[in-house]
mmCIF file of C-alpha atoms in Angstrom:
data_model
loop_
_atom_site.group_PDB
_atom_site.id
_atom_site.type_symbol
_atom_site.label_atom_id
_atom_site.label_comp_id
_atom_site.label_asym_id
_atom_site.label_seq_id
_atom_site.Cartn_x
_atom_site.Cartn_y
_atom_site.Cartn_z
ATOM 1 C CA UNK B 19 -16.892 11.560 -16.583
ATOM 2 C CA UNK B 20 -15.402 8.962 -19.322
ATOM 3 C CA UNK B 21 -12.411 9.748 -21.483
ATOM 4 C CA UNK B 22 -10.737 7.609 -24.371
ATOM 5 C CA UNK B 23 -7.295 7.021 -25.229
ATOM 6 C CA UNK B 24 -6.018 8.996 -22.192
ATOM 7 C CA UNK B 25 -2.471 8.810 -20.854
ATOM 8 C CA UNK B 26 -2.058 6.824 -17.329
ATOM 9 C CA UNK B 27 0.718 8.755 -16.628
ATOM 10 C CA UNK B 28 -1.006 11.387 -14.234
ATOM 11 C CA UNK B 29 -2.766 7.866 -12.745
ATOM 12 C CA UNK B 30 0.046 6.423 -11.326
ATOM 13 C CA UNK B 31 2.642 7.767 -8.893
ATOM 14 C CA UNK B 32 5.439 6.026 -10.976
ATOM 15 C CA UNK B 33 4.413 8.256 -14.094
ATOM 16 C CA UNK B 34 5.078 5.708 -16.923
ATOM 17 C CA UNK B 35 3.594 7.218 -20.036
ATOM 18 C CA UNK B 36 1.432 4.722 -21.254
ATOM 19 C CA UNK B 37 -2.729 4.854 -22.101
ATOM 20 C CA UNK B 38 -5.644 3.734 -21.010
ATOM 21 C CA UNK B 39 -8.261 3.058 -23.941
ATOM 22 C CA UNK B 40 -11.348 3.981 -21.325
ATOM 23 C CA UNK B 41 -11.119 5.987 -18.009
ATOM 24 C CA UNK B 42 -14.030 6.870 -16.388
ATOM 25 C CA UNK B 43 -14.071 9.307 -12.864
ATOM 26 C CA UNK B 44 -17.043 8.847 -10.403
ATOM 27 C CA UNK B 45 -17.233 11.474 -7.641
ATOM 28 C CA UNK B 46 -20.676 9.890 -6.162
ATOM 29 C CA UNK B 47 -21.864 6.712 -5.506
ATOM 30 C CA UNK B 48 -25.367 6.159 -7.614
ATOM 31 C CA UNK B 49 -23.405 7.353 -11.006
ATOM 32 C CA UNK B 50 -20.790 4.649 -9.663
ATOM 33 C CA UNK B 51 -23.697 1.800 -9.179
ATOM 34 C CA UNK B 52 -25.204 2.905 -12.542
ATOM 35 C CA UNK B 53 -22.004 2.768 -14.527
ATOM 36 C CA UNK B 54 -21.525 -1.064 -12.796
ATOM 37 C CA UNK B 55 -23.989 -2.724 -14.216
ATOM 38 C CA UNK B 56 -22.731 -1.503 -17.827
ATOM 39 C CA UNK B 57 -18.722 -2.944 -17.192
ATOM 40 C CA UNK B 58 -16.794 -4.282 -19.691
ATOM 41 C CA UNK B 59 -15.120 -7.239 -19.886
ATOM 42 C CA UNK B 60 -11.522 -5.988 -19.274
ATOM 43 C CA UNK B 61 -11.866 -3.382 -16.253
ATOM 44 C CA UNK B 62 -9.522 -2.240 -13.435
ATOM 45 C CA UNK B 63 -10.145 -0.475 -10.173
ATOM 46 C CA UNK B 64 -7.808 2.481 -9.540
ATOM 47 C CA UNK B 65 -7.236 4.198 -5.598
ATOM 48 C CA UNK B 66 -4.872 6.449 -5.915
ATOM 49 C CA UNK B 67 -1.901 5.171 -7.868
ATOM 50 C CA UNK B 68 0.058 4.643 -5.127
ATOM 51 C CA UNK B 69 0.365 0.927 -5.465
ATOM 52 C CA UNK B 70 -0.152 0.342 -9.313
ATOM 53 C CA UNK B 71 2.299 0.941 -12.116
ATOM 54 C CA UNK B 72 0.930 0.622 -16.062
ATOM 55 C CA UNK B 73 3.596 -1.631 -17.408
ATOM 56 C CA UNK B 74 1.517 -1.546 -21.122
ATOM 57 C CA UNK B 75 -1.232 0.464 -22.688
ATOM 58 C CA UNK B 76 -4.069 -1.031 -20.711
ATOM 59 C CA UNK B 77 -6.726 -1.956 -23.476
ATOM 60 C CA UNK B 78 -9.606 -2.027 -21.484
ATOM 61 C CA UNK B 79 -11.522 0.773 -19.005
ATOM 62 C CA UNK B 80 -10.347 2.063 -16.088
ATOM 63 C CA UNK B 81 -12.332 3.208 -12.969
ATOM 64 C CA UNK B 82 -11.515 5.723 -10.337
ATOM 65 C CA UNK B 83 -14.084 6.272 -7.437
ATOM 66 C CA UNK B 84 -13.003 9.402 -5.751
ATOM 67 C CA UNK B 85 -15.876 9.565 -3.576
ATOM 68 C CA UNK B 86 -15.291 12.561 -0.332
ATOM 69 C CA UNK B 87 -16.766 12.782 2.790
ATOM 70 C CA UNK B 88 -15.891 12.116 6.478
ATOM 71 C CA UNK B 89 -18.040 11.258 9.200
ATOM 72 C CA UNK B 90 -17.887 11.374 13.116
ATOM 73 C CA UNK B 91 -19.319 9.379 15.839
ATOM 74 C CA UNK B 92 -18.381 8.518 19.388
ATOM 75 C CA UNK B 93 -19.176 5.990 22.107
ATOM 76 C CA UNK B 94 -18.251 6.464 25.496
ATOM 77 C CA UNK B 95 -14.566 4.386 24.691
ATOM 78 C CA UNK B 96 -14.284 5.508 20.941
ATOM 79 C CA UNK B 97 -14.845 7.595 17.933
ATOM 80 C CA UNK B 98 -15.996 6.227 15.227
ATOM 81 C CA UNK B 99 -14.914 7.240 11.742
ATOM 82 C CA UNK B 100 -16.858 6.733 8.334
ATOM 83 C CA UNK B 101 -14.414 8.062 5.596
ATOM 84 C CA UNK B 102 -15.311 7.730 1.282
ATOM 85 C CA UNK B 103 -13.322 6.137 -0.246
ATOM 86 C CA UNK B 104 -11.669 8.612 -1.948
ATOM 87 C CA UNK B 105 -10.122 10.661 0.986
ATOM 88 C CA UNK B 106 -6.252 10.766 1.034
ATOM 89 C CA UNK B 107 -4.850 8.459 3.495
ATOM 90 C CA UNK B 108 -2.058 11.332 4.649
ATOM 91 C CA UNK B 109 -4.710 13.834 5.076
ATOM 92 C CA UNK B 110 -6.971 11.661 6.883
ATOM 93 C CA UNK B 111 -4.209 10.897 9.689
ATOM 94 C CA UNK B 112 -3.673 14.621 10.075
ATOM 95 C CA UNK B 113 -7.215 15.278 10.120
ATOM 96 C CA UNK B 114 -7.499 13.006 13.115
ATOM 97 C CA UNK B 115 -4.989 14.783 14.746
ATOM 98 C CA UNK B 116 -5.952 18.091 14.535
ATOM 99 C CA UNK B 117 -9.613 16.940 15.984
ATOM 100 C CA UNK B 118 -7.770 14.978 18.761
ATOM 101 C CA UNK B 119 -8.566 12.097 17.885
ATOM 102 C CA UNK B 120 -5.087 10.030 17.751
ATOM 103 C CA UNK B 121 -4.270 6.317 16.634
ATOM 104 C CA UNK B 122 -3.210 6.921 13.088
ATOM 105 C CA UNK B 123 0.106 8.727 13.768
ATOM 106 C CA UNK B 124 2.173 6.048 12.941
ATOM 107 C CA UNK B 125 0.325 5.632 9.684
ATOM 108 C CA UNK B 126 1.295 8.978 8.512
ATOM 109 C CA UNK B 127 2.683 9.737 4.925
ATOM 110 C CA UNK B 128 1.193 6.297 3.389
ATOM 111 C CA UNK B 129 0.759 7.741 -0.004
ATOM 112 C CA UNK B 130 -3.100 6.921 -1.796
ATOM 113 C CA UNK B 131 -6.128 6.622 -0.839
ATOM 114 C CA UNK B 132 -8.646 5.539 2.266
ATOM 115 C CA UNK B 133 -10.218 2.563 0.006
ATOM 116 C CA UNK B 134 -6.747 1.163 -0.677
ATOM 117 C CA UNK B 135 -6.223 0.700 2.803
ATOM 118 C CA UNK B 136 -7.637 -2.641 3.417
ATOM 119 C CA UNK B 137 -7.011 -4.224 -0.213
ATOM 120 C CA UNK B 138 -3.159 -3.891 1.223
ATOM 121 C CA UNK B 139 -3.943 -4.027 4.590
ATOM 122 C CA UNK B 140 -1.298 -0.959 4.334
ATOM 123 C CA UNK B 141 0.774 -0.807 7.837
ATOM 124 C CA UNK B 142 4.079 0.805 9.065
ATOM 125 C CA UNK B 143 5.799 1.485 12.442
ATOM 126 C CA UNK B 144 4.042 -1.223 14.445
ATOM 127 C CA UNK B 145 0.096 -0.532 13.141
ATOM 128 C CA UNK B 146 -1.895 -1.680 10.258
ATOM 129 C CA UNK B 147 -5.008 -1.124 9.405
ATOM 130 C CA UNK B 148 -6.869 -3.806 10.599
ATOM 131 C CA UNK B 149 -5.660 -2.574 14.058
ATOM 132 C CA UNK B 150 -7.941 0.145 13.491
ATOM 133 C CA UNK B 151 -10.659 -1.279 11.378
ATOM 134 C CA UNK B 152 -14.199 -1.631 12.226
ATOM 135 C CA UNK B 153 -15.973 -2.515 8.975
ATOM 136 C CA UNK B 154 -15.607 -2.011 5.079
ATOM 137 C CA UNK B 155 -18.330 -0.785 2.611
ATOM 138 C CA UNK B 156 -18.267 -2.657 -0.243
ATOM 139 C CA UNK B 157 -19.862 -2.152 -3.288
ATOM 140 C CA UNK B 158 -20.875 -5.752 -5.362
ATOM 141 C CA UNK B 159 -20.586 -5.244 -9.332
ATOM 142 C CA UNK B 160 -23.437 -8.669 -9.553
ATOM 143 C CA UNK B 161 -26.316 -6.959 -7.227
ATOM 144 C CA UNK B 162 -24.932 -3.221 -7.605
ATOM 145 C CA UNK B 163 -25.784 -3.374 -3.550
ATOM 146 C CA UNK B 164 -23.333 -1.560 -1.213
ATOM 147 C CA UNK B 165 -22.395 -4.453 1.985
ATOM 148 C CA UNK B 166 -21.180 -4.108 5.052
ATOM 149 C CA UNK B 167 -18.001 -6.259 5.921
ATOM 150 C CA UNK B 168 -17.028 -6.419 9.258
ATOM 151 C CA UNK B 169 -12.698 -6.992 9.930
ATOM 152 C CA UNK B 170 -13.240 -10.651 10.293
ATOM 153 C CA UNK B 171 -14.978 -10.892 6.912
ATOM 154 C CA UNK B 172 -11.870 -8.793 5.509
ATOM 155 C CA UNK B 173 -9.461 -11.617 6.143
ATOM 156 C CA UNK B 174 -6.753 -9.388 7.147
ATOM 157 C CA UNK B 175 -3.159 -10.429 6.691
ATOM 158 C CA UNK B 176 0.035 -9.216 6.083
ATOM 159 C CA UNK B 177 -0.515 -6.582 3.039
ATOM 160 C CA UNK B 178 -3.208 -9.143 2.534
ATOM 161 C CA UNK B 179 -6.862 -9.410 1.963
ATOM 162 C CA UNK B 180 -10.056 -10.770 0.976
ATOM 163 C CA UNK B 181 -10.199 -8.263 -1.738
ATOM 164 C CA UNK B 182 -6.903 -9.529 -3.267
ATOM 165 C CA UNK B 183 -8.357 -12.999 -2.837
ATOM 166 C CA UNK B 184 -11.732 -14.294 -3.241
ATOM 167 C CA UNK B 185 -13.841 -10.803 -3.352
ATOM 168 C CA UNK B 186 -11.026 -9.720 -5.986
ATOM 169 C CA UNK B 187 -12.343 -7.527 -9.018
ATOM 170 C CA UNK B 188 -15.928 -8.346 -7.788
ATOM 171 C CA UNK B 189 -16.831 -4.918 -6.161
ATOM 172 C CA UNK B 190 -15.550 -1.546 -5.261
ATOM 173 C CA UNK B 191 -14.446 -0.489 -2.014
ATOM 174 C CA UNK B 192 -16.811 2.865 -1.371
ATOM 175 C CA UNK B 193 -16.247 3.111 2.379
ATOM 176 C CA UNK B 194 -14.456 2.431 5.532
ATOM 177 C CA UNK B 195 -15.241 2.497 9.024
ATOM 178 C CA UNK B 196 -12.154 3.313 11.359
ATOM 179 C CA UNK B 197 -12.476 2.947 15.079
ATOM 180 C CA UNK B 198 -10.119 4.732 17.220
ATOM 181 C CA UNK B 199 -10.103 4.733 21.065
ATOM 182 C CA UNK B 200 -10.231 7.637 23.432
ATOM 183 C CA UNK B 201 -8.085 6.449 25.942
ATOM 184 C CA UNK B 202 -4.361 6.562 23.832
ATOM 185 C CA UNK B 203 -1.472 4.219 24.192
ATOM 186 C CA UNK B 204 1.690 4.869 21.593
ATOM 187 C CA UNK B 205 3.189 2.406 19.798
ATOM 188 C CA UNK B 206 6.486 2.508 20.207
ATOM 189 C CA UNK B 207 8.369 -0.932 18.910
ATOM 190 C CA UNK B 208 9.624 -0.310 15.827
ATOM 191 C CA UNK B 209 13.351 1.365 15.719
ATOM 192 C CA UNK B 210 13.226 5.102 15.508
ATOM 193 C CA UNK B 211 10.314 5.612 17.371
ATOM 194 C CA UNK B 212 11.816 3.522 20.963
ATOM 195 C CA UNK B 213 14.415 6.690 21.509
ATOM 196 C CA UNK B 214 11.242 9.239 21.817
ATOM 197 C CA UNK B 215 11.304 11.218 25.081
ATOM 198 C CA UNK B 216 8.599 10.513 27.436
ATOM 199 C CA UNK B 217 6.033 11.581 28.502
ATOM 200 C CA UNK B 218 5.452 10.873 24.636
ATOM 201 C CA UNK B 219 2.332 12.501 22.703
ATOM 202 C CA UNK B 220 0.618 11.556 19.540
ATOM 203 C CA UNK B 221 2.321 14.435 17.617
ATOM 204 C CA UNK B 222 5.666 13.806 18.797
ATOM 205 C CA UNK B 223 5.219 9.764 16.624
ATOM 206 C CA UNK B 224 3.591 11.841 13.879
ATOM 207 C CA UNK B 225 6.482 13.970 13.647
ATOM 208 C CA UNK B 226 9.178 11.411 14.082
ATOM 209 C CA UNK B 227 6.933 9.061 11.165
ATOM 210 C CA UNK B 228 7.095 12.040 8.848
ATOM 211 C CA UNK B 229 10.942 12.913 9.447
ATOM 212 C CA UNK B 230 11.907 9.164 9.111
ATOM 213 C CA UNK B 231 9.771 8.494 5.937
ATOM 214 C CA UNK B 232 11.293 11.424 4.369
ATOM 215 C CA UNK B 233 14.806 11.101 4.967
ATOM 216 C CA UNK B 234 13.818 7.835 2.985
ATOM 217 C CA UNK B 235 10.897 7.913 0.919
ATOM 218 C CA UNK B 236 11.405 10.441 -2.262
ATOM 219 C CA UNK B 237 8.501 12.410 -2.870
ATOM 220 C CA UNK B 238 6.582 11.130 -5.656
ATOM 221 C CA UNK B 239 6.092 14.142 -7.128
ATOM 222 C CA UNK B 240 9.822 14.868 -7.776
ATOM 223 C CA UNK B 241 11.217 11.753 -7.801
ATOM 224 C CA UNK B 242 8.142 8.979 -9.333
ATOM 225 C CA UNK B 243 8.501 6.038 -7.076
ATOM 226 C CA UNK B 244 5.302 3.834 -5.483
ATOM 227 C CA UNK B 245 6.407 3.586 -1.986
ATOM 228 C CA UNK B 246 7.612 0.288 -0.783
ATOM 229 C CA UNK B 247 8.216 -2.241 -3.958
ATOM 230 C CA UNK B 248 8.681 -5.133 -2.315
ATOM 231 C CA UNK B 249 6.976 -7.163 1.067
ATOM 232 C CA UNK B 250 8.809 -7.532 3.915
ATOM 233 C CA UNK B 251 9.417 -11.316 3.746
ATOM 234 C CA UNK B 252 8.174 -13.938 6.381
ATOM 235 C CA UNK B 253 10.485 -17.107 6.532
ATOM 236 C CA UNK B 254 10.231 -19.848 9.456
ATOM 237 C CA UNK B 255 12.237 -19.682 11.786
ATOM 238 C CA UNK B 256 15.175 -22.194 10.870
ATOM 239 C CA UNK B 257 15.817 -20.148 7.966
ATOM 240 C CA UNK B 258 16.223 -17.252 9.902
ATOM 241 C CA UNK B 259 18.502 -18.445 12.537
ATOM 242 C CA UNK B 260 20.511 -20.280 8.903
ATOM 243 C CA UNK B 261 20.903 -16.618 7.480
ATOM 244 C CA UNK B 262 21.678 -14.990 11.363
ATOM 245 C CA UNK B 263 24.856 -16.911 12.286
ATOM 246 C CA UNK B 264 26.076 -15.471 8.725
ATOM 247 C CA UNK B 265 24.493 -12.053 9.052
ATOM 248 C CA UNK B 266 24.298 -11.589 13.125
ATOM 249 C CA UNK B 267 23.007 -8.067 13.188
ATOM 250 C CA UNK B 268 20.013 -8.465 10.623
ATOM 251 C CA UNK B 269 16.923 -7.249 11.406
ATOM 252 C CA UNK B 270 14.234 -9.246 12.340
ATOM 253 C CA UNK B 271 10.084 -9.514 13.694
ATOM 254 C CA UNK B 272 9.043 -11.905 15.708
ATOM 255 C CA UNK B 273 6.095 -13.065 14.776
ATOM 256 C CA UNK B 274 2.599 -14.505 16.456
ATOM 257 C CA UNK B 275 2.922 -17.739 14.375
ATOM 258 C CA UNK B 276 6.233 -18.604 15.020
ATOM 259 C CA UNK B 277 8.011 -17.111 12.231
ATOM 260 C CA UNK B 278 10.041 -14.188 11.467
ATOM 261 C CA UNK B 279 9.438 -11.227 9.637
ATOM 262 C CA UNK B 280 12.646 -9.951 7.621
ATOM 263 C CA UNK B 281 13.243 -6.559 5.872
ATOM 264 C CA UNK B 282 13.152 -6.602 2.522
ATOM 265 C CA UNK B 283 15.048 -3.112 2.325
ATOM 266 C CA UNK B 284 18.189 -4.667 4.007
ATOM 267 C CA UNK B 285 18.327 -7.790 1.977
ATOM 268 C CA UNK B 286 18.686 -5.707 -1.131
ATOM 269 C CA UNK B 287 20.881 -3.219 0.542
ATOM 270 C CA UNK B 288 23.379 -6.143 1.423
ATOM 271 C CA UNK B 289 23.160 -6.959 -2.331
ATOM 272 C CA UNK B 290 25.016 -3.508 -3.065
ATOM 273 C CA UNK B 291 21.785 -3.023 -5.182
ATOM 274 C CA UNK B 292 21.171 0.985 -4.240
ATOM 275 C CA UNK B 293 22.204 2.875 -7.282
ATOM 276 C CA UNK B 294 21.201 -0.229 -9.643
ATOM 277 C CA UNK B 295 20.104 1.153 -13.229
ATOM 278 C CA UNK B 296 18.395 -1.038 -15.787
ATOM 279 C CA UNK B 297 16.885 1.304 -18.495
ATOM 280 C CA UNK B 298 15.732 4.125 -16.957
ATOM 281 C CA UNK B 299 14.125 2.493 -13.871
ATOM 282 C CA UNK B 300 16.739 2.475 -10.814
ATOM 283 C CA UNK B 301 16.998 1.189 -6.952
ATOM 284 C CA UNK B 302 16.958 4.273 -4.939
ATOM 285 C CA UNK B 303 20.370 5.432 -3.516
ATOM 286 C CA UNK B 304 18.877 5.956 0.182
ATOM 287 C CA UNK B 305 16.249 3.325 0.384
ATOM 288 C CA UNK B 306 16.659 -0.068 -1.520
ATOM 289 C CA UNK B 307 13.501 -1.060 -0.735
ATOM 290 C CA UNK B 308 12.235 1.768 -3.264
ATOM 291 C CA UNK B 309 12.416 1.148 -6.874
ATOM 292 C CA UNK B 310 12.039 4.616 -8.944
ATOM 293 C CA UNK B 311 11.449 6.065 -12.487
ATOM 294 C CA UNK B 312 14.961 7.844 -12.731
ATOM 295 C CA UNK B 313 14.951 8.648 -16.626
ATOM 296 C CA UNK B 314 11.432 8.139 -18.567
ATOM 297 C CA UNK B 315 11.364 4.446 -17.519
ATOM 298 C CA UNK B 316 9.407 1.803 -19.715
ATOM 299 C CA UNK B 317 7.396 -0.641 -18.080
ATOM 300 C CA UNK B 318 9.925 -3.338 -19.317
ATOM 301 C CA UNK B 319 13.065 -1.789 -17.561
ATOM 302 C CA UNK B 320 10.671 -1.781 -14.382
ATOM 303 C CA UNK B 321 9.842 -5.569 -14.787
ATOM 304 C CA UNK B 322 13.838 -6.194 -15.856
ATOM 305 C CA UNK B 323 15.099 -4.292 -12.601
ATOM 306 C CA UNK B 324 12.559 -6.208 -9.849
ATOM 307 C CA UNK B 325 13.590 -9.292 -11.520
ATOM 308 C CA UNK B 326 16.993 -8.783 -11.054
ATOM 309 C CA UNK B 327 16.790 -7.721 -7.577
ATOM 310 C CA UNK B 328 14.849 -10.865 -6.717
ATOM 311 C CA UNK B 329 17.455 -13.371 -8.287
ATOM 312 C CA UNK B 330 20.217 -11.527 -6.397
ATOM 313 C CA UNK B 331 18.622 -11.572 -2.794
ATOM 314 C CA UNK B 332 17.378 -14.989 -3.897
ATOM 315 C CA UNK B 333 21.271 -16.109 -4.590
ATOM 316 C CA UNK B 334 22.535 -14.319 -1.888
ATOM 317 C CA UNK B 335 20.210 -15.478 0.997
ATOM 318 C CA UNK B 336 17.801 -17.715 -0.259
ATOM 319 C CA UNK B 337 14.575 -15.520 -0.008
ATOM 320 C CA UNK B 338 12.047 -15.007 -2.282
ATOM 321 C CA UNK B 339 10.792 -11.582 -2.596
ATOM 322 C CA UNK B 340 7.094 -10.299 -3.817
ATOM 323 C CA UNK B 341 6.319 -7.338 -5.316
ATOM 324 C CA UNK B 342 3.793 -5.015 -2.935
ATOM 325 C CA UNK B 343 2.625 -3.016 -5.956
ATOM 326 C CA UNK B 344 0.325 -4.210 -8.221
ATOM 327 C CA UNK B 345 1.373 -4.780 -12.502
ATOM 328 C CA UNK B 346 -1.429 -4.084 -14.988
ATOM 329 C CA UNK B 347 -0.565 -5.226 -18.397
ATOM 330 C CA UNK B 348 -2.476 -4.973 -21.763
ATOM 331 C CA UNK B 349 -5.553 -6.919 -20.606
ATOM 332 C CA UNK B 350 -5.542 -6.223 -16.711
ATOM 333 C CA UNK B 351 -3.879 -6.946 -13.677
ATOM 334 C CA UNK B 352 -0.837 -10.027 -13.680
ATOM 335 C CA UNK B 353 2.322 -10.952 -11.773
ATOM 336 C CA UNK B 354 5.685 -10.462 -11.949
ATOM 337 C CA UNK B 355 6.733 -13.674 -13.432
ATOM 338 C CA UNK B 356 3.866 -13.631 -15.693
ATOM 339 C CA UNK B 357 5.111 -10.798 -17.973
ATOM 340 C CA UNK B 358 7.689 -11.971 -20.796
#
């Protein structure tokens, strides 16, 4: 289906009312492949909106695979999972549940789509999704051929990938492959899910996921936000113990290189940044780490606000922080520092 001159704001979970001069829906994969070897110059790839906020009328066409269909193997140690791109993330974890088929739990309430999931490598509560990948479909715009990437082709890193890198706007994720094994072990080592009774089950996390997300997270759909704004940043590990004997009870991950992993959330929290307005975009009261679209926000106050709330963490403790969403401007996608 292609439309013209249609408004992103249904498109995008922070609901800025710009437009998009070409949209065009694909619901299976050989009108996707056809409608490849036709693309424009100026083209974006849209998941669910989870992760992408329309900062300017996008002159150019947007595509949305929202390819369905799930899929169910098993081996003796594992099922194995081949999920379209277009299931809902949320929906898939629950799905896995129901069929007793645990690993996902902690996963729950990521907001978007399943072919999102390794452009962001999206993670939370100890798992990310190259814990539980086994392979990516991948659709290539030059051959219109669908390949099979296995997780070391992905490059996984932290909300990182090979298809924010090199493979970037030169396919279409149509596919994932998810393996998940039979015999379960939680994972418990993030804070709010160590104080779970034991003999712990894979609802219980699920549960405890949801509860914690909400009390945090406002629901898109009554309050637009995209989730997380900002990475957690990663800073070696002189510059952590610089900002500890200041700051002794700030939370920090160990990492497997030798650095630490900070949260972005409390930086910006120790800023006195909840509350912050600029136009109508706004730093959520409850969760800093969650800018939102308080009062018909324009894609300039949203730009204005993360701005700000770099330069103050940056003055306060010397950290950089990057944006986790993704910015599309008039011509396609750009950074944060990029826009004027």
């Amino acid at each position: 289906m292609q439309y013209a001159n249609q408004s992103l704001k249904p498109y995008s979970t922070f609901a800025i009312e710009n437009t998009v001069q070409s949209l065009q829906i694909f619901d299976n994969l050989a009108e996707l492949s056809t409608a490849l070897k036709q693309l424009p110059d100026t083209f974006y790839i849209l998941g669910g909106g989870s992760n992408t906020i329309f900062i300017e009328d996008f002159h150019g066409t947007l595509i949305c695979p929202q390819l369905k269909g799930i899929n169910i193997e098993e081996s003796q140690t594992h099922y194995l999972l081949h999920v379209q791109s277009g299931e809902n993330w949320h929906e898939l974890v629950q799905y896995c549940l129901v069929n007793d088929m645990p690993g996902l739990e902690n996963l729950a309430l990521i907001p978007g789509n399943c072919g999102a999931a390794p452009i962001q490598n999206i993670g939370a509560y100890g798992v990310e999704f190259a814990d539980v990948c086994e392979y990516v479909d991948w659709l290539e715009i030059a051959t219109g051929k669908v390949i099979r990437l296995n997780k070391q082709h992905c490059q996984f890193g932290y909300r990182d990938s090979v298809f924010k890198g090199d493979l970037k706007d030169k396919g279409i994720i149509v596919a994932v492959g998810i393996k998940l094994p039979k015999q379960w072990q939680p994972v418990l080592s993030y804070q709010g899910l160590k104080q779970l009774p034991m003999p712990v089950t894979p609802q219980h996390v699920f549960d405890e996921v949801v509860r914690i997300r909400q009390s945090k997270l406002p629901d898109p759909k009554q309050l637009p936000n995209t989730g997380s704004f900002f990475k957690n940043p990663v800073v070696e590990h002189a510059t952590y113990v610089c900002i500890k004997q200041q700051y002794p009870d700030i939370p920090a991950y160990q990492q497997a290189d030798g650095r630490i992993k900070l949260a972005a959330g409390w930086l910006i929290d120790q800023c006195n940044l909840k509350g912050k307005q600029i136009g109508g975009a706004a730093v959520h009261v409850k969760q800093a780490l969650v800018l939102i679209n308080k009062s018909n926000a324009s894609g300039q106050d949203v730009i204005k606000l993360a701005r700000f709330v770099q330069e103050q963490v940056f003055a306060k403790f010397t950290v950089q922080l990057q944006p986790e969403v993704r910015f599309i401007g008039t011509m396609g996608e750009m950074q944060l520092h990029e826009f004027p």
